Coordinates of C-alpha atoms (C1' of nucleotides) in Angstrom, one line a residue:
Chain A
M1 CA -21.0 221.3 25.5
S2 CA -19.6 222.5 29.2
T3 CA -22.5 221.3 32.0
A4 CA -21.1 224.0 34.5
R5 CA -24.0 226.0 33.9
F6 CA -26.2 223.7 35.7
T7 CA -24.4 223.5 38.5
V8 CA -25.6 225.5 41.7
S9 CA -23.0 227.6 42.9
P10 CA -23.5 230.2 46.1
L11 CA -24.1 232.7 43.0
S12 CA -26.8 231.6 41.9
L13 CA -29.1 230.8 45.0
P14 CA -32.4 232.4 44.8
S15 CA -31.9 234.0 48.1
Q16 CA -29.6 236.6 46.8
S17 CA -30.8 239.2 44.6
N18 CA -30.1 240.2 41.1
L19 CA -28.5 243.6 41.9
Q20 CA -26.8 242.3 44.8
K21 CA -25.4 239.4 42.4
Q22 CA -24.2 242.6 40.0
N23 CA -22.8 244.2 43.1
Q24 CA -20.0 241.2 43.7
N25 CA -16.6 242.0 42.0
Q26 CA -15.8 238.6 39.7
N27 CA -12.3 238.6 38.8
P28 CA -11.2 240.5 35.4
P29 CA -10.3 237.6 33.2
W30 CA -6.5 238.5 33.1
I31 CA -6.1 237.3 36.7
P32 CA -4.2 233.9 37.0
T33 CA -5.9 231.0 38.7
P34 CA -4.2 230.2 41.8
Q35 CA -2.6 227.1 40.3
L36 CA -1.1 229.6 37.8
L37 CA 0.2 231.7 40.4
C38 CA 1.9 229.3 42.4
K39 CA 3.9 228.2 39.5
Y40 CA 4.5 231.7 38.5
P41 CA 4.4 234.3 41.2
I42 CA 5.5 236.9 39.1
L43 CA 2.0 236.4 37.3
R44 CA 0.6 238.2 40.9
H45 CA 1.5 242.1 39.7
L46 CA -1.3 241.5 37.4
S47 CA -3.7 242.1 40.1
S48 CA -2.4 245.7 40.7
C49 CA -1.3 246.4 37.2
K50 CA -3.1 249.9 36.8
T51 CA -1.0 251.0 33.7
L52 CA 0.5 249.9 30.2
K53 CA 3.7 250.9 31.9
D54 CA 3.4 248.3 34.8
L55 CA 2.2 245.8 32.0
T56 CA 5.4 246.2 30.1
Q57 CA 7.8 245.4 33.1
I58 CA 6.0 242.8 33.9
H59 CA 6.2 241.4 30.4
A60 CA 10.0 242.3 30.4
Q61 CA 10.7 240.2 33.4
T62 CA 8.7 237.2 32.1
I63 CA 11.1 237.8 28.6
T64 CA 14.3 237.4 31.0
T65 CA 13.0 234.6 33.1
G66 CA 11.7 232.8 30.0
I67 CA 8.3 231.7 31.2
F68 CA 6.9 234.0 28.6
S69 CA 7.0 231.0 26.3
D70 CA 4.4 229.5 28.5
N71 CA 1.0 230.0 26.8
F72 CA -0.4 230.3 30.1
V73 CA 1.6 232.9 31.0
A74 CA 1.4 235.1 27.5
S75 CA -2.3 234.6 27.6
R76 CA -2.5 236.2 30.7
I77 CA -0.7 239.7 29.8
L78 CA -2.2 239.4 26.4
S79 CA -5.6 239.2 28.0
F80 CA -4.7 242.1 30.1
A81 CA -3.6 244.5 27.4
A82 CA -6.9 243.3 25.3
L83 CA -9.0 243.7 27.9
S84 CA -8.4 245.9 30.7
P85 CA -9.4 249.5 30.8
H86 CA -5.6 250.3 31.1
G87 CA -4.7 248.2 28.2
S88 CA -4.2 248.8 24.6
I89 CA -5.4 246.7 21.8
P90 CA -2.1 247.4 19.4
Y91 CA 0.1 246.3 22.5
A92 CA -2.1 243.1 22.5
R93 CA -1.9 242.4 18.8
F94 CA 1.9 243.3 19.1
L95 CA 2.3 240.5 22.1
F96 CA 0.3 238.5 20.0
Y97 CA 3.0 238.5 17.0
R98 CA 6.0 237.4 19.3
I99 CA 4.1 234.3 20.9
R100 CA 5.9 231.6 18.9
K101 CA 3.3 229.3 18.6
P102 CA 0.1 231.0 19.7
D103 CA -3.1 228.8 20.5
I104 CA -6.7 229.5 19.6
F105 CA -7.3 230.8 23.2
I106 CA -5.2 233.5 22.8
A107 CA -6.2 234.1 19.9
N108 CA -10.1 234.3 20.7
T109 CA -8.7 237.0 23.5
L110 CA -7.4 239.2 20.9
I111 CA -10.8 238.9 18.4
R112 CA -13.0 239.5 21.2
A113 CA -10.9 242.8 22.5
Y114 CA -11.8 243.8 18.7
A115 CA -15.4 242.7 18.4
F116 CA -16.4 245.1 22.0
S117 CA -13.9 248.0 20.3
P118 CA -14.9 250.9 18.3
N119 CA -14.3 249.0 15.3
P120 CA -15.4 245.7 15.6
I121 CA -14.5 245.2 11.7
D122 CA -11.1 244.5 13.0
A123 CA -12.1 241.1 14.6
V124 CA -13.0 239.9 11.3
V125 CA -10.0 241.4 9.7
F126 CA -7.8 239.7 11.9
Y127 CA -9.9 236.5 11.9
S128 CA -8.9 236.4 8.2
E129 CA -5.2 237.2 8.7
M130 CA -4.8 234.5 11.2
T131 CA -6.7 231.8 9.2
E132 CA -4.7 232.7 5.9
S133 CA -1.4 232.3 7.2
S134 CA -2.6 229.5 9.0
V135 CA -1.5 230.8 12.6
V136 CA -4.3 228.7 14.4
F137 CA -7.3 227.3 13.7
P138 CA -10.8 228.4 14.6
D139 CA -12.7 226.7 17.5
V140 CA -16.5 227.0 18.8
H141 CA -15.5 229.9 20.8
T142 CA -14.4 231.9 17.6
F143 CA -17.5 232.1 15.8
P144 CA -19.5 233.8 18.7
L145 CA -17.5 236.8 18.9
L146 CA -16.9 237.2 14.9
L147 CA -20.8 237.0 14.8
K148 CA -20.9 239.8 17.5
A149 CA -18.8 241.4 15.6
C150 CA -20.8 241.8 12.3
S151 CA -24.2 242.2 14.4
E152 CA -22.3 245.1 15.8
I153 CA -21.1 247.0 12.5
P154 CA -23.8 245.8 11.5
S155 CA -22.2 244.0 8.2
L156 CA -24.3 241.3 6.6
R157 CA -22.1 240.5 4.1
L158 CA -19.4 239.9 6.4
G159 CA -22.1 237.7 8.7
E160 CA -22.8 235.7 5.5
A161 CA -19.2 235.1 5.2
I162 CA -18.7 233.9 8.4
H163 CA -22.1 232.0 8.4
S164 CA -20.5 230.1 5.7
H165 CA -17.2 229.0 7.4
V166 CA -19.6 228.3 10.2
C167 CA -21.2 225.6 8.0
K168 CA -17.9 224.5 6.5
L169 CA -16.7 223.7 9.5
G170 CA -19.4 222.0 10.9
W171 CA -20.1 224.5 13.8
S172 CA -23.8 225.4 12.9
S173 CA -26.1 222.8 14.9
E174 CA -23.7 224.2 17.9
V175 CA -26.1 226.4 20.0
S176 CA -23.7 229.0 21.1
V177 CA -23.3 229.7 17.8
S178 CA -26.7 229.7 15.9
N179 CA -27.7 232.1 18.8
F180 CA -25.1 234.6 17.6
L181 CA -26.2 233.7 13.7
V182 CA -30.1 234.7 15.2
Q183 CA -28.5 237.9 16.5
M184 CA -26.4 238.7 13.5
Y185 CA -29.4 238.1 11.1
A186 CA -31.9 240.1 13.4
S187 CA -29.2 243.0 13.8
C188 CA -28.7 243.4 10.1
G189 CA -33.0 243.6 9.7
L190 CA -33.1 240.1 8.3
I191 CA -35.7 238.7 11.0
E192 CA -36.7 236.3 8.5
S193 CA -33.5 234.7 8.4
A194 CA -32.9 234.8 11.8
E195 CA -36.2 232.8 12.7
L196 CA -35.3 230.3 10.5
V197 CA -32.0 229.6 11.8
F198 CA -33.7 229.6 15.4
D199 CA -36.2 227.2 14.3
R200 CA -33.4 225.0 12.6
T201 CA -31.6 225.0 15.8
P202 CA -32.0 221.2 17.3
E203 CA -31.4 222.5 20.8
C204 CA -32.8 225.8 21.9
D205 CA -31.6 227.3 25.2
G206 CA -33.1 230.1 27.4
A207 CA -30.4 232.6 25.7
S208 CA -31.7 231.3 22.3
W209 CA -35.1 232.8 23.1
N210 CA -34.3 235.9 24.7
I211 CA -32.2 236.6 21.7
M212 CA -34.9 235.8 19.0
I213 CA -37.0 238.0 21.3
G214 CA -34.6 240.9 21.1
G215 CA -34.8 240.2 17.2
Y216 CA -37.9 240.5 17.0
L217 CA -38.1 243.9 19.0
K218 CA -35.2 245.3 17.2
C219 CA -37.0 244.4 13.7
G220 CA -40.1 246.3 15.1
V221 CA -42.1 243.0 15.1
F222 CA -43.5 243.5 18.2
E223 CA -46.7 241.2 18.4
S224 CA -44.2 238.3 17.4
A225 CA -42.0 238.9 20.5
R226 CA -44.9 239.2 22.7
R227 CA -46.1 236.2 21.6
M228 CA -42.8 234.5 21.9
F229 CA -42.1 236.0 25.2
E230 CA -45.8 234.9 26.7
A231 CA -44.9 231.4 25.1
M232 CA -41.6 230.6 26.3
P233 CA -40.9 228.2 28.6
D234 CA -39.1 229.9 31.6
R235 CA -38.8 233.5 31.5
D236 CA -36.1 235.0 33.6
V237 CA -34.9 238.5 34.5
V238 CA -32.9 238.8 31.4
S239 CA -36.1 237.7 29.2
W240 CA -38.0 240.7 31.4
S241 CA -35.4 243.1 30.4
V242 CA -35.1 242.2 26.8
M243 CA -38.6 243.4 26.5
I244 CA -38.6 246.1 28.4
N245 CA -35.6 247.6 27.1
G246 CA -36.8 246.6 23.5
Y247 CA -40.1 248.4 24.1
V248 CA -38.3 251.6 25.6
Q249 CA -35.6 251.4 22.7
E250 CA -37.9 251.5 20.2
S251 CA -39.8 254.6 21.8
R252 CA -42.7 252.2 23.0
F253 CA -42.8 253.7 26.5
K254 CA -45.9 253.1 27.8
E255 CA -46.0 249.6 26.7
G256 CA -42.8 249.2 28.7
L257 CA -43.7 250.9 31.6
G258 CA -47.0 248.3 31.2
L259 CA -44.1 245.5 30.8
F260 CA -42.7 246.5 34.1
Q261 CA -45.5 246.4 36.5
D262 CA -46.4 243.2 35.3
M263 CA -43.1 242.0 35.8
M264 CA -43.1 243.6 39.5
E265 CA -46.3 241.8 39.7
E266 CA -44.9 238.5 39.4
K267 CA -42.2 239.3 42.0
I268 CA -39.3 239.1 39.2
E269 CA -36.7 241.3 41.1
P270 CA -35.5 243.7 38.5
N271 CA -31.7 244.3 37.5
E272 CA -29.9 247.8 36.7
S273 CA -30.6 247.4 33.1
V274 CA -34.7 247.0 33.7
L275 CA -34.7 249.9 36.2
V276 CA -32.6 252.2 34.0
N277 CA -34.9 251.5 30.9
T278 CA -37.7 252.1 32.8
L279 CA -36.6 255.1 34.3
S280 CA -36.0 256.2 30.9
A281 CA -39.7 255.5 30.2
C282 CA -40.8 257.4 32.8
A283 CA -38.5 260.3 31.7
H284 CA -40.4 260.2 28.1
L285 CA -43.6 259.8 29.7
G286 CA -43.2 262.6 32.5
A287 CA -44.4 259.9 34.9
M288 CA -42.8 260.9 37.8
E289 CA -45.0 259.2 40.2
Q290 CA -43.8 255.7 38.7
G291 CA -40.2 257.4 38.6
K292 CA -40.7 258.3 42.3
W293 CA -41.8 254.8 42.9
I294 CA -39.0 253.2 41.5
E295 CA -36.6 255.3 43.5
R296 CA -38.3 254.5 46.7
Y297 CA -37.7 250.8 45.7
M298 CA -34.5 251.1 45.4
E299 CA -33.7 252.6 48.5
R300 CA -36.2 249.9 50.2
K301 CA -34.1 247.2 48.4
N302 CA -30.5 248.9 49.0
V303 CA -29.7 249.0 45.7
R304 CA -26.6 250.8 45.7
L305 CA -26.7 253.9 43.5
T306 CA -24.7 253.2 40.5
V307 CA -23.7 256.1 37.8
R308 CA -26.1 254.9 35.6
L309 CA -28.9 254.5 38.3
G310 CA -28.1 257.9 39.6
T311 CA -28.0 259.4 35.8
A312 CA -31.0 257.9 34.9
L313 CA -33.1 259.4 38.0
I314 CA -31.3 262.6 37.5
D315 CA -32.6 262.4 33.6
M316 CA -36.1 261.7 34.7
Y317 CA -36.4 263.8 37.4
S318 CA -35.3 266.5 35.2
K319 CA -37.5 265.7 32.4
C320 CA -40.5 265.7 34.8
G321 CA -39.7 269.2 35.7
S322 CA -38.7 268.2 39.3
V323 CA -34.8 269.7 38.9
E324 CA -35.1 270.0 43.2
R325 CA -35.3 266.2 43.1
A326 CA -32.8 265.7 40.3
L327 CA -30.1 268.0 41.9
E328 CA -30.9 265.5 45.2
V329 CA -30.0 262.8 43.7
F330 CA -27.3 264.4 42.0
H331 CA -25.6 265.4 45.3
K332 CA -26.2 261.8 46.6
M333 CA -24.2 260.3 44.5
K334 CA -20.6 259.1 45.3
E335 CA -19.2 258.4 42.0
K336 CA -19.7 261.2 39.3
N337 CA -18.6 260.6 35.5
V338 CA -19.2 262.9 32.7
L339 CA -22.8 261.3 31.3
A340 CA -23.8 262.3 35.5
W341 CA -22.5 265.9 35.1
S342 CA -24.1 266.3 31.5
A343 CA -27.4 264.9 32.4
M344 CA -27.4 267.6 35.5
I345 CA -26.3 270.5 33.3
N346 CA -29.0 269.6 30.3
G347 CA -31.9 269.3 33.2
L348 CA -31.0 272.5 34.5
A349 CA -30.8 273.9 30.8
I350 CA -34.4 272.4 29.9
N351 CA -36.2 273.7 33.2
G352 CA -34.8 277.0 32.2
Q353 CA -32.4 277.5 35.1
G354 CA -29.2 278.1 32.3
K355 CA -27.1 280.3 34.5
D356 CA -27.2 277.5 37.1
A357 CA -26.3 275.3 34.6
L358 CA -23.4 277.4 33.5
N359 CA -22.5 277.3 37.4
L360 CA -22.3 273.4 37.3
F361 CA -20.4 273.1 34.4
S362 CA -17.6 275.5 36.3
Q363 CA -17.7 272.7 39.2
M364 CA -18.0 270.3 37.0
E365 CA -14.0 271.7 35.5
M366 CA -13.1 272.2 39.0
Q367 CA -13.4 268.9 39.9
G368 CA -11.6 267.9 36.9
A369 CA -14.3 265.9 35.1
K370 CA -13.4 266.2 31.5
P371 CA -16.6 267.7 29.5
N372 CA -17.5 265.9 26.2
E373 CA -19.9 266.8 23.4
V374 CA -22.6 265.5 25.2
T375 CA -22.0 267.9 27.8
F376 CA -21.6 270.9 25.5
I377 CA -25.0 270.1 24.2
G378 CA -26.7 270.8 27.7
I379 CA -24.6 274.0 27.7
L380 CA -25.7 275.4 24.4
N381 CA -29.7 274.7 25.2
A382 CA -29.0 276.8 28.7
C383 CA -27.7 279.5 26.6
S384 CA -30.0 279.6 24.2
H385 CA -33.1 278.7 26.5
S386 CA -32.0 281.4 29.0
K387 CA -30.8 284.1 25.9
L388 CA -27.4 283.8 27.1
V389 CA -26.0 284.8 23.5
D390 CA -22.4 285.8 23.9
E391 CA -22.1 283.1 26.5
G392 CA -23.3 280.3 24.0
C393 CA -20.7 281.6 21.5
G394 CA -17.7 281.8 23.8
F395 CA -18.6 277.8 24.8
F396 CA -19.3 276.9 20.8
H397 CA -15.9 278.2 20.2
S398 CA -13.9 276.6 23.3
M399 CA -15.2 273.2 22.2
T400 CA -12.5 273.3 19.4
S401 CA -10.1 275.7 20.7
I402 CA -10.0 274.4 24.4
Y403 CA -11.6 271.1 24.6
G404 CA -10.4 269.7 21.2
L405 CA -14.1 268.3 20.6
K406 CA -15.4 268.9 17.2
P407 CA -19.0 270.5 16.8
N408 CA -21.3 267.9 15.1
A409 CA -24.5 268.7 13.8
H410 CA -26.6 268.8 17.1
H411 CA -24.0 271.6 18.2
Y412 CA -24.7 273.7 14.9
C413 CA -28.3 273.0 15.7
C414 CA -28.1 274.7 19.1
M415 CA -26.4 277.6 17.8
V416 CA -28.8 278.3 15.0
D417 CA -31.3 278.1 18.0
L418 CA -29.3 280.5 20.4
Y419 CA -29.1 283.2 17.6
G420 CA -32.6 282.5 16.4
R421 CA -34.5 282.5 19.3
A422 CA -32.7 285.7 20.3
G423 CA -33.9 287.2 17.2
M424 CA -30.4 287.6 15.4
L425 CA -31.8 285.7 12.7
D426 CA -28.8 287.3 10.1
Q427 CA -26.3 285.5 12.3
A428 CA -28.2 282.5 12.9
Q429 CA -27.9 282.4 8.7
T430 CA -24.2 282.9 8.9
V431 CA -23.6 280.0 11.2
I432 CA -25.9 277.8 8.7
K433 CA -23.3 278.9 5.9
S434 CA -20.3 278.5 8.0
M435 CA -21.1 274.6 8.7
P436 CA -18.5 272.6 7.1
F437 CA -21.5 270.0 6.2
K438 CA -25.0 270.4 4.9
P439 CA -27.7 271.4 6.9
N440 CA -30.2 268.8 8.1
S441 CA -33.6 269.3 8.6
A442 CA -33.0 269.5 12.3
I443 CA -31.2 273.1 11.4
W444 CA -33.8 274.1 9.1
G445 CA -36.3 273.6 11.6
A446 CA -34.7 275.4 14.1
L447 CA -34.4 278.6 11.7
L448 CA -37.9 278.3 10.8
N449 CA -39.2 278.1 14.6
A450 CA -37.3 281.5 15.0
C451 CA -38.8 282.9 12.3
R452 CA -42.1 282.2 14.0
I453 CA -41.2 283.6 17.7
H454 CA -40.3 286.9 15.8
G455 CA -42.9 286.9 12.8
D456 CA -40.6 286.8 9.9
T457 CA -42.6 285.6 7.5
E458 CA -40.6 286.2 4.4
L459 CA -37.7 284.3 5.5
G460 CA -39.7 281.7 7.3
E461 CA -41.8 281.2 3.7
Q462 CA -38.4 280.3 2.3
V463 CA -37.2 277.8 4.9
G464 CA -40.6 276.6 5.3
K465 CA -40.3 275.6 1.7
R466 CA -37.0 274.1 1.6
L467 CA -37.9 272.0 4.7
L468 CA -41.1 270.8 2.6
E469 CA -38.9 269.7 -0.1
L470 CA -36.5 268.1 2.4
E471 CA -39.2 266.2 4.2
P472 CA -42.3 266.3 2.3
N473 CA -43.8 263.6 5.0
H474 CA -43.6 265.5 8.0
G475 CA -46.6 266.6 9.0
G476 CA -45.6 269.0 11.8
R477 CA -43.5 271.0 8.9
Y478 CA -46.3 271.9 7.5
V479 CA -48.0 273.2 11.0
L480 CA -45.1 275.1 11.6
L481 CA -45.3 277.0 8.1
S482 CA -49.4 277.4 8.2
N483 CA -48.8 279.1 11.5
I484 CA -46.5 281.6 10.5
Y485 CA -48.8 282.4 7.4
A486 CA -52.0 282.0 10.2
A487 CA -50.7 284.8 12.2
C488 CA -50.2 287.3 9.0
G489 CA -53.6 286.7 8.2
R490 CA -52.7 285.1 4.8
W491 CA -55.1 282.0 5.2
D492 CA -54.9 281.5 1.6
R493 CA -51.7 280.1 2.0
V494 CA -52.9 278.2 5.1
S495 CA -55.5 276.8 3.1
E496 CA -53.2 276.0 0.1
L497 CA -50.9 274.4 2.4
R498 CA -53.8 272.2 3.7
R499 CA -54.5 270.9 0.2
M500 CA -51.0 269.9 -0.3
M501 CA -51.2 267.9 2.8
R502 CA -54.3 266.2 1.7
E503 CA -52.9 265.4 -1.5
R504 CA -49.7 264.3 -0.1
Q505 CA -51.4 262.2 2.4
V506 CA -49.5 263.9 5.0
S507 CA -50.9 263.4 8.6
K508 CA -50.4 266.1 11.2
T509 CA -48.7 264.1 14.8
P510 CA -51.9 264.3 16.5
G511 CA -51.5 266.3 19.9
C512 CA -51.4 264.5 22.9
S513 CA -51.0 265.0 26.6
F514 CA -50.1 262.8 29.4
I515 CA -50.9 263.4 33.1
D516 CA -49.5 261.3 35.6
L517 CA -51.9 260.4 38.6
G518 CA -49.8 258.0 40.3
D519 CA -51.8 254.8 40.0
T520 CA -52.8 255.6 35.9
I521 CA -51.3 257.6 33.2
H522 CA -53.9 259.4 31.4
E523 CA -53.4 260.6 28.1
F524 CA -55.5 263.0 26.0
V525 CA -55.5 263.8 22.4
A526 CA -56.9 267.2 20.5
G527 CA -60.9 266.8 20.4
D528 CA -60.8 263.7 22.8
S529 CA -64.0 261.5 23.2
S530 CA -62.7 258.3 24.4
H531 CA -62.1 259.2 28.0
P532 CA -64.6 257.3 30.5
Q533 CA -65.1 260.5 32.1
L534 CA -65.7 262.9 29.2
E535 CA -68.6 264.6 30.6
M536 CA -67.2 266.1 33.2
I537 CA -64.0 266.8 31.9
Y538 CA -66.2 269.0 29.0
A539 CA -68.2 270.5 31.9
K540 CA -65.1 271.5 33.8
L541 CA -63.7 272.9 30.3
G542 CA -67.1 275.2 29.9
E543 CA -66.4 276.4 33.2
M544 CA -62.7 276.9 32.6
S545 CA -63.9 279.2 29.3
Q546 CA -66.2 281.1 31.8
E547 CA -63.8 281.8 34.1
L548 CA -61.0 282.6 31.1
K549 CA -63.5 285.1 29.6
A550 CA -64.6 286.9 33.1
A551 CA -60.7 287.5 33.2
G552 CA -60.3 288.9 30.1
Y553 CA -59.0 286.3 28.0
K554 CA -59.4 286.3 23.9
P555 CA -58.9 283.3 22.1
D556 CA -56.2 283.4 20.0
T557 CA -57.2 283.0 16.3
A558 CA -53.5 283.4 14.9
Q559 CA -53.7 279.5 15.2
E560 CA -55.7 277.0 13.8
T561 CA -58.8 274.6 14.8
A562 CA -60.2 273.3 17.6
L563 CA -58.0 275.2 20.0
C564 CA -60.0 274.8 23.3
H565 CA -60.1 271.3 22.8
H566 CA -56.5 271.2 22.4
S567 CA -55.3 268.1 24.3
E568 CA -53.5 269.9 27.2
K569 CA -56.6 271.8 27.7
L570 CA -58.2 268.8 28.3
A571 CA -55.6 267.3 30.6
I572 CA -55.3 270.5 32.7
A573 CA -59.4 270.3 33.1
F574 CA -59.0 267.1 34.4
G575 CA -56.1 267.6 36.3
L576 CA -57.7 270.2 38.2
I577 CA -60.7 267.7 38.9
K578 CA -58.6 265.0 40.1
T579 CA -55.9 266.4 41.9
D580 CA -56.5 268.3 45.1
P581 CA -56.6 272.2 45.4
G582 CA -53.2 273.9 45.8
T583 CA -51.3 271.0 44.9
T584 CA -48.9 271.1 41.3
I585 CA -50.4 269.8 37.9
R586 CA -47.9 268.3 35.9
I587 CA -48.4 267.5 32.3
T588 CA -46.3 266.0 29.5
K589 CA -47.0 266.6 25.8
N590 CA -45.7 265.1 22.4
L591 CA -45.9 268.4 20.4
R592 CA -44.9 272.1 21.3
V593 CA -47.5 274.2 23.6
C594 CA -49.5 276.7 20.9
A595 CA -49.7 280.5 21.7
D596 CA -53.1 280.0 22.5
C597 CA -52.7 277.5 24.9
H598 CA -49.6 279.3 26.8
S599 CA -51.8 281.9 27.2
A600 CA -54.6 280.7 28.7
T601 CA -52.5 278.1 30.9
K602 CA -50.9 281.1 32.5
L603 CA -54.3 282.5 33.7
I604 CA -55.4 279.2 34.5
S605 CA -52.6 278.9 36.6
K606 CA -53.5 282.5 38.5
I607 CA -57.4 281.9 38.5
Y608 CA -57.5 278.5 39.8
N609 CA -54.2 279.3 42.0
R610 CA -52.5 276.0 40.8
E611 CA -48.8 275.7 39.9
I612 CA -49.2 273.8 36.2
I613 CA -45.8 272.6 34.8
V614 CA -46.0 271.8 31.1
R615 CA -43.5 269.7 29.4
D616 CA -43.7 270.1 25.5
R617 CA -41.3 268.6 22.7
C618 CA -38.5 270.9 23.7
R619 CA -38.5 272.4 27.2
F620 CA -40.4 273.2 30.6
H621 CA -42.8 275.9 30.9
H622 CA -43.4 276.1 34.9
F623 CA -46.8 278.3 34.9
R624 CA -47.5 280.0 38.4
D625 CA -49.7 283.2 39.4
G626 CA -50.0 284.1 35.5
S627 CA -47.2 283.8 34.3
C628 CA -44.7 281.5 32.9
S629 CA -40.9 280.3 33.4
C630 CA -40.3 280.6 30.0
M631 CA -40.8 284.3 29.9
D632 CA -42.9 284.0 27.1
F633 CA -40.0 282.8 25.0
W634 CA -39.8 279.2 23.6
Chain B
dG1 C1' -4.4 225.5 34.5
dT2 C1' -6.9 229.5 31.5
dA3 C1' -13.2 231.8 27.9
dG4 C1' -19.2 232.2 27.0
dG5 C1' -23.7 233.8 25.0
dG6 C1' -29.4 237.6 26.4
dT7 C1' -29.8 244.1 28.9
dT8 C1' -27.0 249.3 30.5
dA9 C1' -27.0 256.6 30.0
dG10 C1' -28.1 262.2 26.4

DNA sequence: GTAGGGTTAG
């Protein structure tokens, strides 16, 4: 095994930060070594090669001069075609079959390109062609790539087949191979097999532990991941990033954020992926104070605002209800790609600034950025939340006619939502009928929500029943249907639904709200009795309901149970106690705001003279001076 | 005289 990893190069000196390291450019793999350049000066053109056409010219010259028959030359040209963003894998393959005696190095380059392409299975296909015709013989570098491909697909069948080749050819005790076996089994959900390979690896290295931890997280075995993380010999920045990213990816945001704080306390410098994932956790939790802290940290450490970091910041600020800050980041970004534009468009959309979102879309086009499917989700969201029905239809049709994009289920869902919210329930149903695929539950859910908004009990009942058949274990569907019944006073149906939920043992997702007070995120669930400052909060709630009554508020009896103790009311009470008069209160909740809480919050904003920003499951509500930015339309 | 593995946006 190579010992190069253990030599101390200037790049790994501890004085240099991870982020600075990442910002340093390393030569791409197709750039020849100085020795090779010395021998074949023509290859120096590879460093300025920008298109496939440039490459074909270099290729032609190497043929006419006869140097293409040197495999070192052929390998550099094939490497450009296979791995450069300006290359082409089919061209690389074409080159491969024109090399008289290809070696395993060249074959591995092509396998690598396939393994990281959108069709990783081609890596395995090429490998079997290559071995069947005995063109070249696999080596130790071949199997990690093949196993990576199997993890990407993911295909257990192929993975096991490759595993048997590994054993037959005697590579199974090689740590670089077994690491990928572990990853392959974990990606295919076979955590026990992954463990078995890990345990049998004679000499694990740092990566082995990280891969095993990542595997546990991917398979949802959090306790084992944490135990291993705490027990591992030397945790590096990647170990932390595997943990944090794993938690965030599995929607365990609070734990992810907690780990990030532990990491900071241990004075480990985060890399870009940790920052991106932590910001994503903040976005999900509505933890703006923590998100702001990360932005300040980046400024303090002179971290370059890459497209990914910029996009993550835009997303975080938009989802914490601060479009202004999101826009500031957006304008600060020197380099913007389609995802950055899309994040900003979506940010404006979910905060109810539909027109601004559409304006930004025109700017995006003027600057020559090409919208993709994600962009259109933002655009259609903008239209539906701002009741821009005609505009929305226009955009939906332009997707295919102008941009050549195929609308997927999300886009159709947006259309049902667009018509549905606007009260055009017939058109919403026409969209569902015209869809080229079977409507999923999200689409019926959008229609059901429209029935709730516009009080169409009859259609609501039909759609609701269909949804219950489709998703008998989804508590939220029962609640939505039962609210529709409650709104028109059909209490018999409400109790019938409750009985069904009991019988089927379906539980409601408990409503919970978060409030971020900078140092801690406080979580409240409906009827909470666990908070240490409980007495004070309930005293405040009592005062609030007195004030509300005096202002003419009548509780909305159309909804069910424990209304005055809904989690957002608890969080608002806590916010009123804990923050200075006049400051904005920001609440994030996991479900939609109920009608009663919505009207109560409007009044609270006026009585206490506070701006209250509530992010619910779907959108933002900016309550100010007795009214809400959603114009009672959500 | 060429490679490498753990992580990255809605």
